PDB file of N, CA and C in Angstrom:
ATOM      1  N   UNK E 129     107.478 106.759  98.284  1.00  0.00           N
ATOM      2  CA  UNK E 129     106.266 106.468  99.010  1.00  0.00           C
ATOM      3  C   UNK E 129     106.425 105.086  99.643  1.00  0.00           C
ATOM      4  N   UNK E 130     105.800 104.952 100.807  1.00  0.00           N
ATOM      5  CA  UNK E 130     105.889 103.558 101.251  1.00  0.00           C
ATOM      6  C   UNK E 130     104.467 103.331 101.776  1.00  0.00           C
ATOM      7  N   UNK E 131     104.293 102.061 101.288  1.00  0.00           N
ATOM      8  CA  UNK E 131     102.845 101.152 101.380  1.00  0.00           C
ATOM      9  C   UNK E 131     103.261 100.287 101.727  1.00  0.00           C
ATOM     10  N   UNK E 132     101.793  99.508 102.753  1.00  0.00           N
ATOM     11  CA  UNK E 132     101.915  98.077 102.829  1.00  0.00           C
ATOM     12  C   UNK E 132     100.738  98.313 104.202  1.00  0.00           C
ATOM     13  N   UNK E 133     100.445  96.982 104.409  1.00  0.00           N
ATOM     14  CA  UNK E 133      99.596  96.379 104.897  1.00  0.00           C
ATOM     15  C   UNK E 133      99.241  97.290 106.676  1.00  0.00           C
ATOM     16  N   UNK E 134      98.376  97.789 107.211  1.00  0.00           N
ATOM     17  CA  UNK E 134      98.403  97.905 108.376  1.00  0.00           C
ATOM     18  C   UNK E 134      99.468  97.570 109.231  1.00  0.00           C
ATOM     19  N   UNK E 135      99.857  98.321 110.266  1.00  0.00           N
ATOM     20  CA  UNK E 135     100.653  98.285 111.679  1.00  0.00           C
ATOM     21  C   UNK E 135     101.602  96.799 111.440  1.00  0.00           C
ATOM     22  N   UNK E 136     102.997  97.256 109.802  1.00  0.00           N
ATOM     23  CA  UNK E 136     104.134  96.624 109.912  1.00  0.00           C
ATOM     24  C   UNK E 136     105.288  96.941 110.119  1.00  0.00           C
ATOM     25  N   UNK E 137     105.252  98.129 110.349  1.00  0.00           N
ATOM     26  CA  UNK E 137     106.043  99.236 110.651  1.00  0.00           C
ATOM     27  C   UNK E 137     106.546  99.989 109.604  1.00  0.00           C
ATOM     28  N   UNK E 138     105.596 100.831 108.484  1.00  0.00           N
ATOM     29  CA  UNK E 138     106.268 101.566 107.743  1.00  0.00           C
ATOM     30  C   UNK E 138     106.273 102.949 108.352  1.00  0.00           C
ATOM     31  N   UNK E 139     105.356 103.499 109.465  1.00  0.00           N
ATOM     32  CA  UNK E 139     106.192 104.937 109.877  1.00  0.00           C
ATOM     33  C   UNK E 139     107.727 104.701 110.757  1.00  0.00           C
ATOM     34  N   UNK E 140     107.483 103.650 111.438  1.00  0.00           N
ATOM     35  CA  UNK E 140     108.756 103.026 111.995  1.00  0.00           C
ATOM     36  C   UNK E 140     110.147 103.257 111.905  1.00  0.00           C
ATOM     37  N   UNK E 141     109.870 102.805 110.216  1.00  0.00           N
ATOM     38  CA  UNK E 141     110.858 102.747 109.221  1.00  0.00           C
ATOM     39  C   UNK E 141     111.514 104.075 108.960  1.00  0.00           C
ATOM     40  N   UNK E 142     110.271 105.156 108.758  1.00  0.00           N
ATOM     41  CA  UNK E 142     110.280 106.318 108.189  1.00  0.00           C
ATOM     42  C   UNK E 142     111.109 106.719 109.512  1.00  0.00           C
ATOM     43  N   UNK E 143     110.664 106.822 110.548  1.00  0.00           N
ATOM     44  CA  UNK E 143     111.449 107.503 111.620  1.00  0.00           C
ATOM     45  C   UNK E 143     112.729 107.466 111.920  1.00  0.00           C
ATOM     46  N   UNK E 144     113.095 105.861 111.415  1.00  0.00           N
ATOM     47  CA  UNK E 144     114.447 105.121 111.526  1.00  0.00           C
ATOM     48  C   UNK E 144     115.387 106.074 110.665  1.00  0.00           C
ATOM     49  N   UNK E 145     114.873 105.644 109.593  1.00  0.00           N
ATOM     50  CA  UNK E 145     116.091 106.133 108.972  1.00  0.00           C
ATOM     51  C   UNK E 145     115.974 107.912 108.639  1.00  0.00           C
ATOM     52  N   UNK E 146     114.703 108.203 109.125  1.00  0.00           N
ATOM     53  CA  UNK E 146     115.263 109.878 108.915  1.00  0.00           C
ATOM     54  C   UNK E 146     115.917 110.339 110.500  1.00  0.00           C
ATOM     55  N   UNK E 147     116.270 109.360 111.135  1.00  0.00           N
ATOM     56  CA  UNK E 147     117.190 109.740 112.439  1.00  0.00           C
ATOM     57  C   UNK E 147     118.763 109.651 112.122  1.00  0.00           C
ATOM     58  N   UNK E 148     118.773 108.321 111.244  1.00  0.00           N
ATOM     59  CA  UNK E 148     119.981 107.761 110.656  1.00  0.00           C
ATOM     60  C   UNK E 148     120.617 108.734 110.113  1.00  0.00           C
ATOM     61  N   UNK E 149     119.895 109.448 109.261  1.00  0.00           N
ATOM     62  CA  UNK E 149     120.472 110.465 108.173  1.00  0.00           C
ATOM     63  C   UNK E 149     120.592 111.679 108.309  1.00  0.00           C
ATOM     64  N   UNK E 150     119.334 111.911 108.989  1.00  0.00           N
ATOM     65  CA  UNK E 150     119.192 113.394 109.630  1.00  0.00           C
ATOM     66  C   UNK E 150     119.515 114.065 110.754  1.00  0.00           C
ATOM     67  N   UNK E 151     119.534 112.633 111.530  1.00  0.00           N
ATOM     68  CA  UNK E 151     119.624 112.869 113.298  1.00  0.00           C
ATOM     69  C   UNK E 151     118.512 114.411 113.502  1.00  0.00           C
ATOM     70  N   UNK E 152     117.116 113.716 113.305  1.00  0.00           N
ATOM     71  CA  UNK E 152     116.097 114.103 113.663  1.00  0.00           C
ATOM     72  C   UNK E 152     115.459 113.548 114.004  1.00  0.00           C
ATOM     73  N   UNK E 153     114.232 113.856 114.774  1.00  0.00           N
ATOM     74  CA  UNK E 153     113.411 113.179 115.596  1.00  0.00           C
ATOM     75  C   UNK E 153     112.119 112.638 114.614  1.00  0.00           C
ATOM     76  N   UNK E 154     111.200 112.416 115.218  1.00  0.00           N
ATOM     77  CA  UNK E 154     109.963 111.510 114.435  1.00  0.00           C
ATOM     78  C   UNK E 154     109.785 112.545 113.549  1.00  0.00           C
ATOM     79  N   UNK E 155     108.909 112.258 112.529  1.00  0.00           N
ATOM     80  CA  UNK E 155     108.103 112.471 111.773  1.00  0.00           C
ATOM     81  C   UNK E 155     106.718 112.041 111.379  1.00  0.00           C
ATOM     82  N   UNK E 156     106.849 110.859 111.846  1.00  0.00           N
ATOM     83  CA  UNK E 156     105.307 109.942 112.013  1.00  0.00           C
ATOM     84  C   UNK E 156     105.170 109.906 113.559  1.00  0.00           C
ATOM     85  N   UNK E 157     103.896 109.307 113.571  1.00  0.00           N
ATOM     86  CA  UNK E 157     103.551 108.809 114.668  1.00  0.00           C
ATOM     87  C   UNK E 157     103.512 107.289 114.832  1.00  0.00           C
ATOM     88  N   UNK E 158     103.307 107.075 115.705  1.00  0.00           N
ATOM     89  CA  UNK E 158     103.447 105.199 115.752  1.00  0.00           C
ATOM     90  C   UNK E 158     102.816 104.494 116.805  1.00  0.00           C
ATOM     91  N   UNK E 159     102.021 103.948 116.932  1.00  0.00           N
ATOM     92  CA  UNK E 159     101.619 102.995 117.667  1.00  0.00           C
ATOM     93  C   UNK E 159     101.355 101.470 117.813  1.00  0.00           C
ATOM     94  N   UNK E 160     100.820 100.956 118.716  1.00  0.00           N
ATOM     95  CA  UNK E 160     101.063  98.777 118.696  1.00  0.00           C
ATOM     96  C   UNK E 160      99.492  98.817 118.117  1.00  0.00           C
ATOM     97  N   UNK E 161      98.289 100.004 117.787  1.00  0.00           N
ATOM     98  CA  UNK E 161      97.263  99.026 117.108  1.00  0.00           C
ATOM     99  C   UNK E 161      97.117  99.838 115.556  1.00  0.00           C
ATOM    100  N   UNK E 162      96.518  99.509 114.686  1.00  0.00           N
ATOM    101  CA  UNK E 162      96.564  99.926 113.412  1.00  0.00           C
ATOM    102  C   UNK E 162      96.048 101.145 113.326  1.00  0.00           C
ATOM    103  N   UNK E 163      95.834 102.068 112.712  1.00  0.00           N
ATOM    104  CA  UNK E 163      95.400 102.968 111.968  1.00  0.00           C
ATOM    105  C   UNK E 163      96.089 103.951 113.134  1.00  0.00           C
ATOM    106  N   UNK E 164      97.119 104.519 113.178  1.00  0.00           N
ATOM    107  CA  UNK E 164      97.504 105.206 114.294  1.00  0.00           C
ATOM    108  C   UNK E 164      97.556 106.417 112.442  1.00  0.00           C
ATOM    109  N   UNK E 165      98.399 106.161 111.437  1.00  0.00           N
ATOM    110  CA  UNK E 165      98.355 107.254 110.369  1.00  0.00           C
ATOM    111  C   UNK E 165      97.275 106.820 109.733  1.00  0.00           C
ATOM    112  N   UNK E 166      96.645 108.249 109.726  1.00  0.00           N
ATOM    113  CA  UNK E 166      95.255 108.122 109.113  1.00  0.00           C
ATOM    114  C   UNK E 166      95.084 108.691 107.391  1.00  0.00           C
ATOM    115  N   UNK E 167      96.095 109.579 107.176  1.00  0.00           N
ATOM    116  CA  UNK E 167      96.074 110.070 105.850  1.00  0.00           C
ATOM    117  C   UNK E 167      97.783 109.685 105.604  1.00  0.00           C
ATOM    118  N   UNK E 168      97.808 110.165 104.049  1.00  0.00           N
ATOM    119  CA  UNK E 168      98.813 110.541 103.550  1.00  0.00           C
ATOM    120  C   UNK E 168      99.340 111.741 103.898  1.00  0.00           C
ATOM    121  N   UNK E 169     101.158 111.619 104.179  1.00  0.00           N
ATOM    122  CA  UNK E 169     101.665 112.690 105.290  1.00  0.00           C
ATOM    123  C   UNK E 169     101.962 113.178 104.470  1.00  0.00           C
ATOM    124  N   UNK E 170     102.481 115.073 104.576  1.00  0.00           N
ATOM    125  CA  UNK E 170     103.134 115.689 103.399  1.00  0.00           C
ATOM    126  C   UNK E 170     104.847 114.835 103.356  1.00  0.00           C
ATOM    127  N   UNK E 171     104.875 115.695 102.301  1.00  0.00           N
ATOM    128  CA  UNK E 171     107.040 115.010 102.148  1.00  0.00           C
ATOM    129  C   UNK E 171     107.588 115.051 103.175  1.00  0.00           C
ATOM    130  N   UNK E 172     108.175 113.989 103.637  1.00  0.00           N
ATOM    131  CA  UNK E 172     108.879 114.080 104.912  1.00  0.00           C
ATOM    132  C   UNK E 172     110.424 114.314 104.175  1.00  0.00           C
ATOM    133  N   UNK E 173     111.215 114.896 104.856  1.00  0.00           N
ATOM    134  CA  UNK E 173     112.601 114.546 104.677  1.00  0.00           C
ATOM    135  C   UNK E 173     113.274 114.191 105.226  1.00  0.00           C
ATOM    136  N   UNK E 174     113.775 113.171 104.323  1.00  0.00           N
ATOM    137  CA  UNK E 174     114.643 112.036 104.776  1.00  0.00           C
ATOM    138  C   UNK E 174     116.364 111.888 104.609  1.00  0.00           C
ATOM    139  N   UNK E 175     116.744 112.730 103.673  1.00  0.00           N
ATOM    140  CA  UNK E 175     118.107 113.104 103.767  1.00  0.00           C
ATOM    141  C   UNK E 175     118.304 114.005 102.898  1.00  0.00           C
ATOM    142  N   UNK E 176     120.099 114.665 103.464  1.00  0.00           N
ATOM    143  CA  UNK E 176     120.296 116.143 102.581  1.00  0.00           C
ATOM    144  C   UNK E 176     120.622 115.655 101.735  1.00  0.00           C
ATOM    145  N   UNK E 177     121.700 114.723 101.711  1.00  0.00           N
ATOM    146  CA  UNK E 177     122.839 114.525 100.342  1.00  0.00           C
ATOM    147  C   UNK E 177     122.791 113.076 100.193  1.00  0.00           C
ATOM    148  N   UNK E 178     121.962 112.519  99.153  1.00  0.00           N
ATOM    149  CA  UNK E 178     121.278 113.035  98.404  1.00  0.00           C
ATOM    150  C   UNK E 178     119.868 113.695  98.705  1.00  0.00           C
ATOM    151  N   UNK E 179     119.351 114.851  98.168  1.00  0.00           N
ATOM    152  CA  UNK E 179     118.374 115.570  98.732  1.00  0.00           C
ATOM    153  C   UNK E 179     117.238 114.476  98.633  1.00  0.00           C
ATOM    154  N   UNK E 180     116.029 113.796  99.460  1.00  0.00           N
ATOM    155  CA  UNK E 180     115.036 112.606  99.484  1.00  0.00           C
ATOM    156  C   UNK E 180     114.184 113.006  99.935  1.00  0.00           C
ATOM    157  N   UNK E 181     112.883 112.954 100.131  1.00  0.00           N
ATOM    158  CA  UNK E 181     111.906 112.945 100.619  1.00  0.00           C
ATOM    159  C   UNK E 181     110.944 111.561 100.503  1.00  0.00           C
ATOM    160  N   UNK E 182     110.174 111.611 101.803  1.00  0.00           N
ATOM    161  CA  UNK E 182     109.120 110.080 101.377  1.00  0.00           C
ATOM    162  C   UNK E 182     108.076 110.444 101.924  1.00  0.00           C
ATOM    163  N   UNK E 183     107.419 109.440 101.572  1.00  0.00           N
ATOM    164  CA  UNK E 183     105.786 109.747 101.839  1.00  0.00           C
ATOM    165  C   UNK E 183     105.287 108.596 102.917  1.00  0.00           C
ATOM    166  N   UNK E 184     104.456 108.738 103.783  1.00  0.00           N
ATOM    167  CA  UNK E 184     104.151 107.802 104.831  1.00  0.00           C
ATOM    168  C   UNK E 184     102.977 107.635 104.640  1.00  0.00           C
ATOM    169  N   UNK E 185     102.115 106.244 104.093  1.00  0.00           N
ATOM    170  CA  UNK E 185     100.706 106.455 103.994  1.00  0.00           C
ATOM    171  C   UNK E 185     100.017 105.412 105.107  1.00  0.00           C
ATOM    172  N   UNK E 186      98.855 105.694 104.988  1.00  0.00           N
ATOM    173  CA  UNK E 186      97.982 104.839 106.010  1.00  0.00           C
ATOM    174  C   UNK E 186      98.186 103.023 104.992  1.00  0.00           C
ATOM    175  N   UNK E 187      97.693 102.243 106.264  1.00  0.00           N
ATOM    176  CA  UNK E 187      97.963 101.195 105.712  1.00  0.00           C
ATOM    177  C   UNK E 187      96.707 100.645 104.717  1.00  0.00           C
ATOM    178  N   UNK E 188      96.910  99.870 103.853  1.00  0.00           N
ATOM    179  CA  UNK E 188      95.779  99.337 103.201  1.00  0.00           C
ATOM    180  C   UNK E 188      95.440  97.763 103.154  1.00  0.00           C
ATOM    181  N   UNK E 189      94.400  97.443 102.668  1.00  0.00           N
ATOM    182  CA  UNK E 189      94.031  96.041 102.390  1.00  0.00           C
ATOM    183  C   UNK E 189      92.899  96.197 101.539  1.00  0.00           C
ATOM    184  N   UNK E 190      92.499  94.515 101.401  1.00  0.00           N
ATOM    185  CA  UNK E 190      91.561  94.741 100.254  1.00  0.00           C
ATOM    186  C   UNK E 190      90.383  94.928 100.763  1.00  0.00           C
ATOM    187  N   UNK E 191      89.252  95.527 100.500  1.00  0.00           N
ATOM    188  CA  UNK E 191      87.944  96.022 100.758  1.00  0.00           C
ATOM    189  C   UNK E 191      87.457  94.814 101.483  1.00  0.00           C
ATOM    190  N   UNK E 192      87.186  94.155 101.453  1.00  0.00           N
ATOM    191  CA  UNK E 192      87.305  92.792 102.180  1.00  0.00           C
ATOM    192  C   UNK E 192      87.730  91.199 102.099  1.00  0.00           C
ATOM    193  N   UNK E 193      87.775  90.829 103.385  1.00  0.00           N
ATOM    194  CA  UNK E 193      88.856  89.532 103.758  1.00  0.00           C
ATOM    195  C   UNK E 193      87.686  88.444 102.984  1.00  0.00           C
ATOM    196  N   UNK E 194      88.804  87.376 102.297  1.00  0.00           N
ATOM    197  CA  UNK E 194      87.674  86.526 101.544  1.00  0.00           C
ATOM    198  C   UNK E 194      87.274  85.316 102.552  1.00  0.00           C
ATOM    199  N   UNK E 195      87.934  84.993 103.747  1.00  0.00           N
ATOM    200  CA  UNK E 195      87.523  83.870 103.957  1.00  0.00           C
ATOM    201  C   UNK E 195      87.359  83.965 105.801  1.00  0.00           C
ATOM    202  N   UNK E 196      87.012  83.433 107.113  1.00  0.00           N
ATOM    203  CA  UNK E 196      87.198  83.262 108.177  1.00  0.00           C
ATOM    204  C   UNK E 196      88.643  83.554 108.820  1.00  0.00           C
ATOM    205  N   UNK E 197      89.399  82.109 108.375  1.00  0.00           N
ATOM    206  CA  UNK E 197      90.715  81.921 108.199  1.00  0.00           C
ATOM    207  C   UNK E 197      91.842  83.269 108.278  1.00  0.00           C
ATOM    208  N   UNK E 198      91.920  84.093 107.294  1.00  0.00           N
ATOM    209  CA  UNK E 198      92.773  85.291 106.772  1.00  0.00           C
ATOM    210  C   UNK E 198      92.157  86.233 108.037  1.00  0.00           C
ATOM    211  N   UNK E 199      90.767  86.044 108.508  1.00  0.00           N
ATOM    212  CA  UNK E 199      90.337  87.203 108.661  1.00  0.00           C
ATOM    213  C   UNK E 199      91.193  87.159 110.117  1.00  0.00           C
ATOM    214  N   UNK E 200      91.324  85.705 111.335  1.00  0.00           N
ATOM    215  CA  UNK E 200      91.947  85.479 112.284  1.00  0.00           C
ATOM    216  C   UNK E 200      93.270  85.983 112.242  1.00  0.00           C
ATOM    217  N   UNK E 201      93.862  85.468 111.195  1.00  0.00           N
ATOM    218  CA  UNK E 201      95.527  85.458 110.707  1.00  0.00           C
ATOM    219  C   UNK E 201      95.635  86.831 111.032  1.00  0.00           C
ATOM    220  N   UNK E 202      94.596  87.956 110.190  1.00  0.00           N
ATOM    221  CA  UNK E 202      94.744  89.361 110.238  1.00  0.00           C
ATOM    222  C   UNK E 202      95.409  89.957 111.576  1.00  0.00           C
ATOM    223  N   UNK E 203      93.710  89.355 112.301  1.00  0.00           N
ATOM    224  CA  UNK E 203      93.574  90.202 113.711  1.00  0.00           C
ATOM    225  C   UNK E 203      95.002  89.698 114.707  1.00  0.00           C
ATOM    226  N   UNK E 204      95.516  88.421 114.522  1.00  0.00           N
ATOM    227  CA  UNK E 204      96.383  87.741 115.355  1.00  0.00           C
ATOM    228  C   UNK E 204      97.621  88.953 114.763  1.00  0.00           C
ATOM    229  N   UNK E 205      97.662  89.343 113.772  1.00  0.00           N
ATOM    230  CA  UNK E 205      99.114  90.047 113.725  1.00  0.00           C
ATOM    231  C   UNK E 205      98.943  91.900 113.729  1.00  0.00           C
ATOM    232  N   UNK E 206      97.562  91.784 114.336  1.00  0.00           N
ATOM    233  CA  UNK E 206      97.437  93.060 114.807  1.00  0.00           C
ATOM    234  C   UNK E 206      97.368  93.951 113.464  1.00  0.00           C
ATOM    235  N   UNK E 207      97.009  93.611 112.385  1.00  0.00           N
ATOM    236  CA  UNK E 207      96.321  94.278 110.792  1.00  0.00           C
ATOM    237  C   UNK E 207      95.018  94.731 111.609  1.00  0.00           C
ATOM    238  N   UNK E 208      94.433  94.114 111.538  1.00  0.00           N
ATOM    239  CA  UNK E 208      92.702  94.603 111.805  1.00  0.00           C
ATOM    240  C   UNK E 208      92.885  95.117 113.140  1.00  0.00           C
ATOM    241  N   UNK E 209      91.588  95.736 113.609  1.00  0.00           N
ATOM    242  CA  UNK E 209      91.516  95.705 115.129  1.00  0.00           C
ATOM    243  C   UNK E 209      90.948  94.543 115.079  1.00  0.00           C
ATOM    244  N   UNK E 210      90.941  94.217 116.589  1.00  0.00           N
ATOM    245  CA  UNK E 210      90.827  93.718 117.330  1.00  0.00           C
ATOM    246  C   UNK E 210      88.661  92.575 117.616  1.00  0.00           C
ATOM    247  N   UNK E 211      88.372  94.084 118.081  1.00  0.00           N
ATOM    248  CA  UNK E 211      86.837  94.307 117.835  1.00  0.00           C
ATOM    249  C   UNK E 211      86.028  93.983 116.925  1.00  0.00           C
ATOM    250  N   UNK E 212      86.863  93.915 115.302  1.00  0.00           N
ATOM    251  CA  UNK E 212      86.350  93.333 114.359  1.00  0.00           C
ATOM    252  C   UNK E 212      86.018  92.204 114.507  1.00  0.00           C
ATOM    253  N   UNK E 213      86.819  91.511 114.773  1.00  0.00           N
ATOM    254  CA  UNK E 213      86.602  89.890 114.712  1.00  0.00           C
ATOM    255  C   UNK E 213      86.281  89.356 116.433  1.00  0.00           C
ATOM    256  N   UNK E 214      86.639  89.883 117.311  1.00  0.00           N
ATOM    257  CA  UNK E 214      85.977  89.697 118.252  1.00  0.00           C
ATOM    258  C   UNK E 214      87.021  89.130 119.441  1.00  0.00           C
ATOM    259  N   UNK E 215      87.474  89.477 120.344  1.00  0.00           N
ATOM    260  CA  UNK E 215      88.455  88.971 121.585  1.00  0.00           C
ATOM    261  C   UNK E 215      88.629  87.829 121.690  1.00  0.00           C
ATOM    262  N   UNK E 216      87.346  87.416 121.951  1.00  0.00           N
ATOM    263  CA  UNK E 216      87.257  85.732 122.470  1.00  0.00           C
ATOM    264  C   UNK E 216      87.121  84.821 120.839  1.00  0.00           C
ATOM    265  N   UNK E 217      87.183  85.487 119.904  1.00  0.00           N
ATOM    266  CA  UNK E 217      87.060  84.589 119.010  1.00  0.00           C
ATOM    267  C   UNK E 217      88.683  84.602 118.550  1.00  0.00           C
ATOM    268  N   UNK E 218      89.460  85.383 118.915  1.00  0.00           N
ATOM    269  CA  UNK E 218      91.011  85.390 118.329  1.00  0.00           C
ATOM    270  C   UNK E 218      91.464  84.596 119.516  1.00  0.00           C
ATOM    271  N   UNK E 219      91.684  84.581 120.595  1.00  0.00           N
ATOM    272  CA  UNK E 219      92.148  83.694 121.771  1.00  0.00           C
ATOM    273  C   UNK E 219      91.846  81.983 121.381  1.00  0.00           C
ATOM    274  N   UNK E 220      90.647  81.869 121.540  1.00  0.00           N
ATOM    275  CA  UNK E 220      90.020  80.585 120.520  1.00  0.00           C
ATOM    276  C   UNK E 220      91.094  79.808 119.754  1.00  0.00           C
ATOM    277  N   UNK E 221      91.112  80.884 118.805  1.00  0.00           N
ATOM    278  CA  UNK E 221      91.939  80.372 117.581  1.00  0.00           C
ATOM    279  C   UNK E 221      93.561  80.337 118.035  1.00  0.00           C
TER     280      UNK E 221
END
């Protein structure tokens, strides 16, 4: 299974190397703003020998950001949208 934080590239990853191994095409989808995977995908497979499968999940964080600060940091690396925190308030910063 692979976790981690909103839009860092873990379907990315997933695609990468099941091309590497498989010389197959996507399996995820992927996009430049977050939540492009919305659920947990079934088993993807990722190679024959050794037989692998992985799991691609949506990204997570904690229920909420504790401070202003983190919440900018977020949106600047493209974790959050955008809209959350507000256009002109990420430019600002």
């Amino acid at each position: 299974m692979i976790i981690g934080v909103p839009n860092v590239g873990k379907s990315s990853l997933v695609n990468a190397l099941r091309a590497k191994h498989l010389r197959k095409g996507k399996a995820s989808q992927v996009g430049g703003t977050p939540g492009v995977t919305r659920s947990v995908l079934n088993k993807i497979k990722m190679s024959e020998r050794p037989l692998f499968y992985m799991l691609d999940t949506p990204g997570i964080l904690t229920p909420n950001v504790s401070d202003i600060e983190t919440g900018l940091k977020l949106a600047l690396c493209a974790t959050i949208q955008d809209h959350l925190v507000g256009e002109t308030i990420i430019t600002d910063y």
